[in-house]
Short mmCIF file of C-alpha atoms in Angstrom, two decimals:
data_model
loop_
_atom_site.label_atom_id
_atom_site.label_comp_id
_atom_site.label_asym_id
_atom_site.label_seq_id
_atom_site.Cartn_x
_atom_site.Cartn_y
_atom_site.Cartn_z
CA MET A 1 -122.46 70.37 117.06
CA ILE A 2 -119.84 72.79 116.05
CA THR A 3 -117.86 72.29 119.52
CA GLU A 4 -118.08 68.30 118.88
CA PHE A 5 -116.60 68.89 115.12
CA LEU A 6 -113.84 70.96 116.58
CA SER A 7 -113.03 68.72 119.48
CA LEU A 8 -112.69 66.19 116.91
CA LEU A 9 -110.52 68.09 114.71
CA CYS A 10 -108.05 69.10 117.49
CA LEU A 11 -108.19 65.41 118.49
CA GLY A 12 -107.25 64.31 114.82
CA LEU A 13 -104.54 67.20 114.59
CA SER A 14 -103.11 66.11 118.07
CA LEU A 15 -102.77 62.47 117.09
CA GLY A 16 -101.34 63.21 113.66
CA HIS A 17 -98.73 65.08 115.38
CA GLU A 18 -97.97 62.38 117.65
CA ASP A 19 -97.67 59.93 114.82
CA GLU A 20 -94.88 62.21 113.09
CA LYS A 21 -92.89 62.22 116.38
CA ASN A 22 -93.33 58.31 116.55
CA GLU A 23 -91.58 58.04 113.01
CA ARG A 24 -88.32 59.14 114.17
CA LEU A 25 -85.45 57.19 112.43
CA PRO A 26 -84.30 54.55 114.76
CA LYS A 27 -80.77 55.28 116.56
CA PRO A 28 -77.77 53.75 114.62
CA SER A 29 -75.15 51.71 116.45
CA LEU A 30 -71.37 52.69 116.91
CA ARG A 31 -68.55 50.52 117.25
CA ALA A 32 -64.96 51.06 117.70
CA TRP A 33 -62.36 48.98 115.69
CA PRO A 34 -59.81 47.05 116.61
CA SER A 35 -61.03 48.64 120.28
CA SER A 36 -61.93 51.63 122.13
CA VAL A 37 -58.58 51.53 124.35
CA VAL A 38 -55.53 52.35 122.00
CA GLY A 39 -52.09 53.64 122.69
CA CYS A 40 -50.94 57.52 121.52
CA ASN A 41 -50.18 57.82 118.03
CA SER A 42 -52.16 54.69 116.92
CA SER A 43 -55.42 54.52 114.97
CA VAL A 44 -59.01 53.69 115.49
CA THR A 45 -62.00 53.24 113.21
CA LEU A 46 -65.37 54.27 114.34
CA THR A 47 -68.15 52.54 112.25
CA CYS A 48 -71.67 53.89 112.64
CA GLN A 49 -74.43 51.51 111.32
CA ALA A 50 -78.15 52.15 110.54
CA PRO A 51 -80.87 50.01 109.20
CA PHE A 52 -81.16 51.95 106.23
CA GLN A 53 -78.85 52.21 102.83
CA ASN A 54 -78.04 55.37 101.16
CA ALA A 55 -77.62 57.29 104.23
CA THR A 56 -75.75 60.53 105.31
CA PHE A 57 -73.75 59.93 108.56
CA LYS A 58 -72.33 62.21 111.23
CA LEU A 59 -69.90 61.43 113.91
CA HIS A 60 -70.11 63.82 116.95
CA LYS A 61 -67.85 64.14 120.07
CA VAL A 62 -69.47 64.83 123.23
CA ASP A 63 -68.46 67.91 124.89
CA ASP A 64 -66.87 69.32 121.61
CA LEU A 65 -69.36 71.19 119.74
CA GLY A 66 -66.89 72.02 117.16
CA TYR A 67 -66.03 68.22 116.56
CA GLU A 68 -68.17 66.77 113.59
CA GLN A 69 -67.33 64.60 110.54
CA GLU A 70 -69.84 64.00 107.91
CA GLN A 71 -69.86 61.00 105.56
CA SER A 72 -72.53 59.86 102.70
CA SER A 73 -72.57 56.05 102.16
CA ALA A 74 -74.62 53.92 99.69
CA ASP A 75 -74.27 51.05 102.29
CA GLN A 76 -75.93 50.86 105.78
CA ARG A 77 -72.62 52.16 107.10
CA ALA A 78 -70.11 54.62 107.36
CA GLU A 79 -66.45 54.18 108.57
CA PHE A 80 -64.75 56.97 110.38
CA PRO A 81 -60.92 56.65 110.56
CA LEU A 82 -59.61 58.29 113.37
CA THR A 83 -55.34 58.21 113.19
CA ARG A 84 -52.50 59.31 114.87
CA LEU A 85 -54.49 59.57 118.22
CA TRP A 86 -53.41 61.69 121.27
CA PRO A 87 -54.81 62.13 124.83
CA GLU A 88 -56.89 64.87 123.64
CA ASP A 89 -58.80 62.76 121.10
CA ALA A 90 -60.10 60.60 124.13
CA GLY A 91 -63.73 61.08 125.13
CA ARG A 92 -67.23 60.03 124.14
CA TYR A 93 -68.32 59.89 120.65
CA PHE A 94 -71.75 59.16 119.19
CA CYS A 95 -73.43 59.26 115.67
CA THR A 96 -76.33 60.06 113.87
CA TYR A 97 -77.82 59.38 110.44
CA LYS A 98 -80.33 60.89 107.82
CA THR A 99 -81.74 59.02 104.81
CA ARG A 100 -82.46 60.84 101.53
CA ALA A 101 -86.56 60.20 102.37
CA SER A 102 -86.04 61.65 106.23
CA HIS A 103 -85.94 65.48 106.76
CA GLU A 104 -84.54 64.98 110.25
CA TRP A 105 -81.59 63.35 111.65
CA SER A 106 -81.91 60.18 113.60
CA GLU A 107 -81.80 59.68 117.54
CA ASN A 108 -78.20 59.62 118.87
CA SER A 109 -76.41 56.27 118.95
CA GLU A 110 -75.16 54.95 122.44
CA HIS A 111 -71.73 56.71 123.32
CA VAL A 112 -68.51 54.85 122.61
CA GLN A 113 -65.84 56.00 125.28
CA LEU A 114 -62.38 56.28 123.40
CA VAL A 115 -59.50 56.05 125.85
CA ILE A 116 -55.88 56.95 124.94
CA THR A 117 -53.21 55.13 126.90
CA ASP A 118 -49.71 56.61 127.03
CA LYS A 119 -48.17 53.59 125.59
CA HIS A 120 -47.22 54.62 122.12
CA ASP A 121 -47.85 52.69 118.90
CA GLU A 122 -44.60 50.42 118.21
CA LEU A 123 -44.55 51.58 114.71
CA GLY A 124 -45.40 55.09 114.84
CA GLY A 125 -43.85 56.15 118.52
CA PRO A 126 -41.26 58.56 119.09
CA SER A 127 -37.75 57.49 118.71
CA ILE A 128 -34.69 58.74 120.59
CA ASN A 129 -31.71 58.97 118.69
CA LYS A 130 -28.12 58.49 120.78
#
């Protein structure tokens, strides 16, 4: 009888633990505007969108552990403007979010590959004085 009780208790604890794992926040989406391919010295806005309002968002760059931007938003999204871009800014970016009620960060969004071309922004590119 005690063995059956312990078996059922372990099963219940196991199922409860599995339910917590399944309640993980769904992954957000990440988009680049106006494009994920931009010229040197130009700007792009990476927008992270979640299915919930009142969240804190983080933007990360793959292979750069020191890169992280954080922003709180009352809306379902956060905009991360990246300005005066150079080739070293190129790479794969992803975002995560956390709501006030959640204790953990969401799954990572799909990556956005940011490509910086050699073409300079016409307004902000280098000038040559003659």
